[in-house]
GROMACS .gro file of C-alpha atoms in nm:
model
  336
    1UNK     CA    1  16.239  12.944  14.044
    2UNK     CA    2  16.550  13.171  14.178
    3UNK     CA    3  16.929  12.987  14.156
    4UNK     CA    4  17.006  12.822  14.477
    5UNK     CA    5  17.307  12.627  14.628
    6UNK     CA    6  17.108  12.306  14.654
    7UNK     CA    7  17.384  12.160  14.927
    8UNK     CA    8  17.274  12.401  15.187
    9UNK     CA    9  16.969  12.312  15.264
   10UNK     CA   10  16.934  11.979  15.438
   11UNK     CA   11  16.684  11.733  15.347
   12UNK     CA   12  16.554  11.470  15.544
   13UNK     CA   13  16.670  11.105  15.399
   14UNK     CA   14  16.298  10.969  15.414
   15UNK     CA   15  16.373  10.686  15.210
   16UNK     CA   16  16.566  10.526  15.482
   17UNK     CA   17  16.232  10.535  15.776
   18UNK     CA   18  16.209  10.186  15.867
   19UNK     CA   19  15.984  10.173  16.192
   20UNK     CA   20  15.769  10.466  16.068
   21UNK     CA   21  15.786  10.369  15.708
   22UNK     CA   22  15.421  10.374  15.674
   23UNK     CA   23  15.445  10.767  15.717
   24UNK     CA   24  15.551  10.742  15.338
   25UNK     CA   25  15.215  10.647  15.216
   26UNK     CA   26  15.058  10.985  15.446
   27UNK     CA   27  14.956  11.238  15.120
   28UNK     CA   28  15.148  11.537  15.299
   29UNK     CA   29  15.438  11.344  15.308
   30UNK     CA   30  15.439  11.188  14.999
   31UNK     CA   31  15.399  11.564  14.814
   32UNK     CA   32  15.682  11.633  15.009
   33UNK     CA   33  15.919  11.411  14.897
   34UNK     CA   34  15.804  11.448  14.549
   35UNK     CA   35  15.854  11.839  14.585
   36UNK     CA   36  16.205  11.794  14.726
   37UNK     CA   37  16.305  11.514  14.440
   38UNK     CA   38  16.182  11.805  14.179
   39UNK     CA   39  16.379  12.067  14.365
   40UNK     CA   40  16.694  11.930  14.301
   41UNK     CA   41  16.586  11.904  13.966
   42UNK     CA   42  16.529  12.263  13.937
   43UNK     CA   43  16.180  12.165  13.722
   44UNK     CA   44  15.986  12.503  13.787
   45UNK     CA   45  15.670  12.430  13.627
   46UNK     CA   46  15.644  12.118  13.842
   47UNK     CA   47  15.777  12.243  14.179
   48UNK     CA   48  15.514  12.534  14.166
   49UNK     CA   49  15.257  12.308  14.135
   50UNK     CA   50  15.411  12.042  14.396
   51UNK     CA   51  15.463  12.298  14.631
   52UNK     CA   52  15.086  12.490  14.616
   53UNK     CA   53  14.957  12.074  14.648
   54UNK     CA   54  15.156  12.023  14.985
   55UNK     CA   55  15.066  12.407  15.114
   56UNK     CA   56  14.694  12.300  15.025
   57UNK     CA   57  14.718  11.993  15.219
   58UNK     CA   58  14.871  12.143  15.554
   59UNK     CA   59  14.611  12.390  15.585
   60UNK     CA   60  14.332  12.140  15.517
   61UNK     CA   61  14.527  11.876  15.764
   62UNK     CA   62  14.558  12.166  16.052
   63UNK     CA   63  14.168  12.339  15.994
   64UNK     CA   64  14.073  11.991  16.019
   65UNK     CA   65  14.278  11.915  16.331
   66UNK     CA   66  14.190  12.225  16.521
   67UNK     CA   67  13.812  12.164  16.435
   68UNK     CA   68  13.773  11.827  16.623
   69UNK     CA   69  14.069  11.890  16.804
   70UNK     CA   70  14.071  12.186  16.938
   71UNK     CA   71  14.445  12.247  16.885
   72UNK     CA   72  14.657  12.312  16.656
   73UNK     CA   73  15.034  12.456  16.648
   74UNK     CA   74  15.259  12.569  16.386
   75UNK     CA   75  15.143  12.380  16.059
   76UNK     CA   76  15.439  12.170  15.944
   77UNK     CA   77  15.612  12.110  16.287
   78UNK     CA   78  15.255  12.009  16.479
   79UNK     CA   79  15.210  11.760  16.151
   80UNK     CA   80  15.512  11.572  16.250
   81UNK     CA   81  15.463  11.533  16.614
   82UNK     CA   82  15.110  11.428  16.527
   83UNK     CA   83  15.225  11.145  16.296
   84UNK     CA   84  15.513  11.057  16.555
   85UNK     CA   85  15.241  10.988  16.816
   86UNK     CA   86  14.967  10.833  16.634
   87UNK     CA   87  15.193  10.597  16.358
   88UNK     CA   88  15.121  10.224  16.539
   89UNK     CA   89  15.442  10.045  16.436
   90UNK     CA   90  15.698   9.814  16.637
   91UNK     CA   91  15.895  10.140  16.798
   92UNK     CA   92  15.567  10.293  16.912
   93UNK     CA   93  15.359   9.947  17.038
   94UNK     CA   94  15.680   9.905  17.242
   95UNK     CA   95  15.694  10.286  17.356
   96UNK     CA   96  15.287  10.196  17.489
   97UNK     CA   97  15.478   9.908  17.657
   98UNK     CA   98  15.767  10.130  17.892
   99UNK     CA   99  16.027  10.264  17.864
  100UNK     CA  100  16.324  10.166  17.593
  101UNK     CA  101  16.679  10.156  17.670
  102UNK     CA  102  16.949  10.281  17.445
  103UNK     CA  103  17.077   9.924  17.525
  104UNK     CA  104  16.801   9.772  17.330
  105UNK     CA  105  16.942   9.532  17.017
  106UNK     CA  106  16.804   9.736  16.744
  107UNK     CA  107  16.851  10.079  16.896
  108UNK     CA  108  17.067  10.187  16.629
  109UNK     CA  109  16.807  10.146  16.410
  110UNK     CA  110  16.542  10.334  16.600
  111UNK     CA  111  16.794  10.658  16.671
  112UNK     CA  112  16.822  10.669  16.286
  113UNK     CA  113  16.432  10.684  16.262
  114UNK     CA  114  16.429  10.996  16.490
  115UNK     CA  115  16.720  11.094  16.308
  116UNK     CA  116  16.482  11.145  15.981
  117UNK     CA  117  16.186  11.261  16.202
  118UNK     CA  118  16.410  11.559  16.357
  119UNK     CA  119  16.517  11.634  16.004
  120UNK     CA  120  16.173  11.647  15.904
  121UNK     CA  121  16.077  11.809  16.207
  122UNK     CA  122  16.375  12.119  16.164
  123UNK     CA  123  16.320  12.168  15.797
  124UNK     CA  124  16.413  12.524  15.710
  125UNK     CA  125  16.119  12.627  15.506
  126UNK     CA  126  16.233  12.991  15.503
  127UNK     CA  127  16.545  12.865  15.332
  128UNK     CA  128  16.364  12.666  15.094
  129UNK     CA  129  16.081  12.986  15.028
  130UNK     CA  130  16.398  13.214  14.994
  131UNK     CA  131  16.549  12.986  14.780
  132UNK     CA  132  16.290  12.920  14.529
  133UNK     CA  133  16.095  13.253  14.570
  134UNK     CA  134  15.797  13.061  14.514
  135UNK     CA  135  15.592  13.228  14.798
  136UNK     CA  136  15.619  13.499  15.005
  137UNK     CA  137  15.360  13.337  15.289
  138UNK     CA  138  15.574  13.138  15.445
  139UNK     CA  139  15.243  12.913  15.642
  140UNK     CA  140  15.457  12.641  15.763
  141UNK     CA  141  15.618  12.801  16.047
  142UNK     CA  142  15.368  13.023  16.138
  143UNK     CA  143  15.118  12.970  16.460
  144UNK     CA  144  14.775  12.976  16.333
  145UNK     CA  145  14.551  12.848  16.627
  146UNK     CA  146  14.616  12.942  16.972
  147UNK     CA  147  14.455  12.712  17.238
  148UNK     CA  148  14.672  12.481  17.452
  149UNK     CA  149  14.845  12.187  17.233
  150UNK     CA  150  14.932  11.870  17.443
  151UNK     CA  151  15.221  11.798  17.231
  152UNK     CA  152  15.457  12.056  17.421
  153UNK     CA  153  15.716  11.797  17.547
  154UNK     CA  154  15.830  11.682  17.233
  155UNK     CA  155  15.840  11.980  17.084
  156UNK     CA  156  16.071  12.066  17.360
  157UNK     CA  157  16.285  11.772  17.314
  158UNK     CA  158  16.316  11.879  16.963
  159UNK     CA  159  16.429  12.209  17.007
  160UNK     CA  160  16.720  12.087  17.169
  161UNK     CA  161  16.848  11.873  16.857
  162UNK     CA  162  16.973  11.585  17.080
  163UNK     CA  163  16.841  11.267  16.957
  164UNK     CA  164  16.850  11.067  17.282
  165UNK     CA  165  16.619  11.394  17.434
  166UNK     CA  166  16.355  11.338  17.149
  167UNK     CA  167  16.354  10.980  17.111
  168UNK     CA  168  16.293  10.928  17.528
  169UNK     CA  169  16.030  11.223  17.509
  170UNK     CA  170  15.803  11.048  17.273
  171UNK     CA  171  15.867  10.752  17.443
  172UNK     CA  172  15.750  10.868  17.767
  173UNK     CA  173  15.460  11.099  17.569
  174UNK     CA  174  15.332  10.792  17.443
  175UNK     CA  175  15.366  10.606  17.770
  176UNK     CA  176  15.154  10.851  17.949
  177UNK     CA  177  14.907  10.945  17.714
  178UNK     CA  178  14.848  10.622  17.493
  179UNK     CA  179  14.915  10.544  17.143
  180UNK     CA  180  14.750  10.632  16.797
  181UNK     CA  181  14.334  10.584  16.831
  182UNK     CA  182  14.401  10.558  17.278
  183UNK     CA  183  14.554  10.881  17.258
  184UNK     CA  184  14.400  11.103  17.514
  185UNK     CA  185  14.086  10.874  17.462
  186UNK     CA  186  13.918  10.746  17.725
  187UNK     CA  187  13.507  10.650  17.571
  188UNK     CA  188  13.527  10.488  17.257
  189UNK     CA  189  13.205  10.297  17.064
  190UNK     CA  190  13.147  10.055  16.773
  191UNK     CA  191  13.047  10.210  16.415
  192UNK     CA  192  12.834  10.097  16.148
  193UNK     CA  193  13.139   9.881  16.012
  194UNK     CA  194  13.208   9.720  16.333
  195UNK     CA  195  13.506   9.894  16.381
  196UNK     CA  196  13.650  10.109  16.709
  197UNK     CA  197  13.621  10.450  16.697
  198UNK     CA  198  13.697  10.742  16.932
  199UNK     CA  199  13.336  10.919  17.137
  200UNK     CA  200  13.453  11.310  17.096
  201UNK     CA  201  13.594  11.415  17.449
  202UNK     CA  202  13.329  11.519  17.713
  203UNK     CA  203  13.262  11.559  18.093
  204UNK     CA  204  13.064  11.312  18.251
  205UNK     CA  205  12.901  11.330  18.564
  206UNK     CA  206  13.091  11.216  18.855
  207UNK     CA  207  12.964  10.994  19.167
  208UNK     CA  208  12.930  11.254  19.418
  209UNK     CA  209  12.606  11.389  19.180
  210UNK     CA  210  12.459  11.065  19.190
  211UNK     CA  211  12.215  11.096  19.522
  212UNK     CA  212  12.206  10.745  19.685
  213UNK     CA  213  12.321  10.401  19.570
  214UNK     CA  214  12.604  10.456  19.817
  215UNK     CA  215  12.680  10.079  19.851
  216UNK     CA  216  12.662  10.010  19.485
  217UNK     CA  217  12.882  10.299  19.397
  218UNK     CA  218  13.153  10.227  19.657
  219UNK     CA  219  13.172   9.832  19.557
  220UNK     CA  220  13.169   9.925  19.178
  221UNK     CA  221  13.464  10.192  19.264
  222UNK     CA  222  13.677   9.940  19.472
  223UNK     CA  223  13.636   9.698  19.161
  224UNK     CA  224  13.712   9.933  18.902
  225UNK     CA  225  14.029  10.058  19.146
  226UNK     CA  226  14.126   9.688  19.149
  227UNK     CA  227  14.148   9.606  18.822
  228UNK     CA  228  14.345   9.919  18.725
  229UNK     CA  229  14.581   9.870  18.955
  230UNK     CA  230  14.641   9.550  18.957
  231UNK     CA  231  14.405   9.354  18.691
  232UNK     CA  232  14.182   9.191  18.897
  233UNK     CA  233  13.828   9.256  18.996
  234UNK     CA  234  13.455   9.098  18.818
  235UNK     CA  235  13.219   9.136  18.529
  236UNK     CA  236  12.970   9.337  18.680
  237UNK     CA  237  12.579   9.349  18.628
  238UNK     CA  238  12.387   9.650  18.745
  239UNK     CA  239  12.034   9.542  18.764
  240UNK     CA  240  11.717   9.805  18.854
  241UNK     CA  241  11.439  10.031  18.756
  242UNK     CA  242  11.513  10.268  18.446
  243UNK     CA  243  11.620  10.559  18.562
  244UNK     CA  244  11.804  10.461  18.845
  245UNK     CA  245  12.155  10.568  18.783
  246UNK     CA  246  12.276  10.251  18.667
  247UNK     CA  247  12.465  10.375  18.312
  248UNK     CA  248  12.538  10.716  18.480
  249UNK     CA  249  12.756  10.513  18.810
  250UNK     CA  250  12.944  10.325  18.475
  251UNK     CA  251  13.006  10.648  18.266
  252UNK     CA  252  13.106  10.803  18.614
  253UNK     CA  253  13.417  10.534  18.652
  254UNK     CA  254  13.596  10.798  18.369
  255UNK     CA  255  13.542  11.091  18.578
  256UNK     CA  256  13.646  10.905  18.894
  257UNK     CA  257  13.973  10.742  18.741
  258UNK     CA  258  14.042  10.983  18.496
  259UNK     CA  259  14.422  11.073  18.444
  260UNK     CA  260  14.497  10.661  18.464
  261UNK     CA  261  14.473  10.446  18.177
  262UNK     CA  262  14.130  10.331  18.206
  263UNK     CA  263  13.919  10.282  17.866
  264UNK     CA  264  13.554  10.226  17.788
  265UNK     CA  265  13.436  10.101  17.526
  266UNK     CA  266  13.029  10.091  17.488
  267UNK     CA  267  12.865   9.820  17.293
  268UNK     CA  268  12.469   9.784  17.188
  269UNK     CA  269  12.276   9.499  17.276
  270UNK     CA  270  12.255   9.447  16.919
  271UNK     CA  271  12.651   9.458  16.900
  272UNK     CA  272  12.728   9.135  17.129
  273UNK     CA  273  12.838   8.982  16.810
  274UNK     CA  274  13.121   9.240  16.795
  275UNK     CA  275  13.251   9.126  17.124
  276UNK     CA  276  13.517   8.826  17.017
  277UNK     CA  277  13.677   9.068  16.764
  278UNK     CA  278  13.695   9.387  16.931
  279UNK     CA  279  13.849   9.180  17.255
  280UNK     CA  280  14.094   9.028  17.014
  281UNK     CA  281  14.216   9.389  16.909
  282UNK     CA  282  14.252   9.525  17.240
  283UNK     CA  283  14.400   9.232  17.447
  284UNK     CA  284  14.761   9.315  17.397
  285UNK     CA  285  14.721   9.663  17.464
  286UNK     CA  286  14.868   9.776  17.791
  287UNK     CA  287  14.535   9.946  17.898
  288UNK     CA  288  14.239   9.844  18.177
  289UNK     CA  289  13.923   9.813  17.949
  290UNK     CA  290  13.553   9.823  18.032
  291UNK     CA  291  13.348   9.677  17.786
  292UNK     CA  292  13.028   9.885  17.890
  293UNK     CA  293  12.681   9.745  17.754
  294UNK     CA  294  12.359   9.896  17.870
  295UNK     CA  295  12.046   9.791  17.883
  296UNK     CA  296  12.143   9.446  17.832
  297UNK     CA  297  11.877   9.156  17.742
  298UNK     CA  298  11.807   8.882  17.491
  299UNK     CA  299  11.471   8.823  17.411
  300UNK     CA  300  11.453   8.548  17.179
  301UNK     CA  301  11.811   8.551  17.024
  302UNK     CA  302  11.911   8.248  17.234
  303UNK     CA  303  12.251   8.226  17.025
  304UNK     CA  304  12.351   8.589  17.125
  305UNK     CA  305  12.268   8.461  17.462
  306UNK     CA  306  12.534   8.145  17.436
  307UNK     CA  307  12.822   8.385  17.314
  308UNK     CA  308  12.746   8.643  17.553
  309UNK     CA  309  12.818   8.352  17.809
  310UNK     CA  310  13.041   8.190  17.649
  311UNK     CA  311  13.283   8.540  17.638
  312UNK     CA  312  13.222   8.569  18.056
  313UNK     CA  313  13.295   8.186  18.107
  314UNK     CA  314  13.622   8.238  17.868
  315UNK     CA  315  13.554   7.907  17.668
  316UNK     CA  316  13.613   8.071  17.343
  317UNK     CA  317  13.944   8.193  17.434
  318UNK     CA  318  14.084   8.285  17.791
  319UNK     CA  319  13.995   8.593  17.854
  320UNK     CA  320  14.269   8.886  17.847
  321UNK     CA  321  14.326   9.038  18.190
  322UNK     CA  322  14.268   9.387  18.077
  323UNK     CA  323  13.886   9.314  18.000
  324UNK     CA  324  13.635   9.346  18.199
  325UNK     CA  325  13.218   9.376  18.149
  326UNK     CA  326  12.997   9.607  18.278
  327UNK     CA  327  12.654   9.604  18.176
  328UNK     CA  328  12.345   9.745  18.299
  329UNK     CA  329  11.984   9.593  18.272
  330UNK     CA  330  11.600   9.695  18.312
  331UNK     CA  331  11.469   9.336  18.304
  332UNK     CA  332  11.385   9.165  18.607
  333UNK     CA  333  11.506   8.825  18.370
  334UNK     CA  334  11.778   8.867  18.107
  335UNK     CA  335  11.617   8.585  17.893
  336UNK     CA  336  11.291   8.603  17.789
   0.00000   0.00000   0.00000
């Protein structure tokens, strides 16, 4: 490793994150600390290898990221905005809220967050690569991928270098476009584990393509409007033939609302179970959700049945105002 003046290059005080402090624990960020801490050591052996461990990560992180993505930026700098906007922690649940004033309480301690983050975020890597002459492929500033990122208003907050620019940018970012896993996320379903998880962006049909039902579509689009708007509306219960456009007039609500903050989330009959505890991780969250099960029925599972009405009568808990069901059914009877 070549001499270098270790006071000119800044770098970023991570030690002191507070509201992203979990970003410390992320395996790209952790290399990079360690890297840095062996850098001002001047330990060769072991900033070689540090450094080829972090470059191996980035490109996995951004490959990955472009893959199921489809975007992806310059490496290092599109890592950080990433983490910014995904990281669910008190600063960001109350970004998905509004918007912050600089005359909040613990402001202070917020700016000095996005004080680290625009350190991070500015890091001189060709300073640090000149420095160290430990490679002459400098991948963290490059652009790799080339379709359309979303992230471009925080990256132009941080290109100016004012603090109050970036830290209202991601605020409003995450305002607009939803937080962490509700991120540009609109269909989401429930995996093996019972646990929430993103359906991978698509286009679904919208009402216009759905030939009759002209009533039913109108009445489930003035519901729909209602409780976005203004949380009100009903549980409703499409009932008819298979193949009648029942599921398609519920997937349609995303094409017909999309840009708002409508969700859906689609359960199996088999999942009613999940119901209490996915409602009691989304009832705080300032989104409109569907709860969307099709084909609903019970046969003889009379105590699926009870919760199932017990959830729509609210005598488990009151139910949250952002919930509604939608479900769709074949049977002429929903009980056996």
């Amino acid at each position: 490793m070549e001499s270098k003046n270790k006071l000119s290059l800044r770098i970023p005080q991570c030690g002191s994150l507070s509201f992203y402090r979990s970003l410390l624990h992320h395996p790209i960020l952790t290399t990079f600390r360690d890297l840095m801490s062996t850098y001002q050591t001047e330990d060769t052996v072991v900033c070689q290898d540090l450094y080829f461990q972090l470059k191996a990560k980035l490109l996995a992180y951004s490959f990955k990221k472009n893959e199921a993505f489809q975007y992806a930026k310059t490496p290092w700098k599109d890592y950080i905005i990433s983490e910014i906007v995904s990281n669910e922690n008190p600063l960001t649940l109350l970004f998905e809220r509004g918007i912050v004033s600089d005359k909040h309480p613990f402001y202070k301690s917020m700016e000095t967050d996005i004080q680290i983050l625009n350190d991070l975020y500015h890091f001189n890597w060709k300073q640090f690569l000149d420095q160290t002459g430990l490679d002459d492929n400098n991948i963290f500033d490059i652009t790799i991928f080339f379709p359309m990122p979303p992230h471009d208003t925080i990256a132009a907050a941080f290109k100016t270098g004012d603090l109050s620019t970036v830290f209202h940018a991601i605020n409003r970012y995450i305002r607009e476009n939803g937080l962490g896993l509700f991120e540009n996320n609109t269909s989401f379903k429930i995996n093996l584990s019972g646990n929430l998880v993103s359906i991978p962006s698509r286009t679904y049909k919208t009402m216009d393509t759905i030939i009759g039902n002209d009533r039913q579509k109108n009445a489930l689009i003035t519901n729909t409007a209602a409780f976005i708007k203004h949380y009100t509306g009903l549980n409703v219960l499409l009932k008819g033939d298979m193949g009648t456009g029942k599921s398609t007039m519920v997937k349609a609500l995303l094409e017909t609302f999309k840009g708002t903050k409508l969700r859906m989330i689609e359960f199996k009959k088999e999942q009613i179970e999940k119901l209490p505890s996915i409602i009691s991780q989304i009832k705080d969250r300032p989104y409109p959700f569907i709860l969307f099960v099709d084909d609903l029925s019970f046969d003889d599972k009379e105590s699926d049945f009870k919760l199932f009405k017990n959830i729509l009568e609210g005598s488990l808990e009151d139910n949250p105002e952002n919930v509604l069901i939608y479900a769709t059914s074949n049977k002429r009877h929903l009980v056996s």
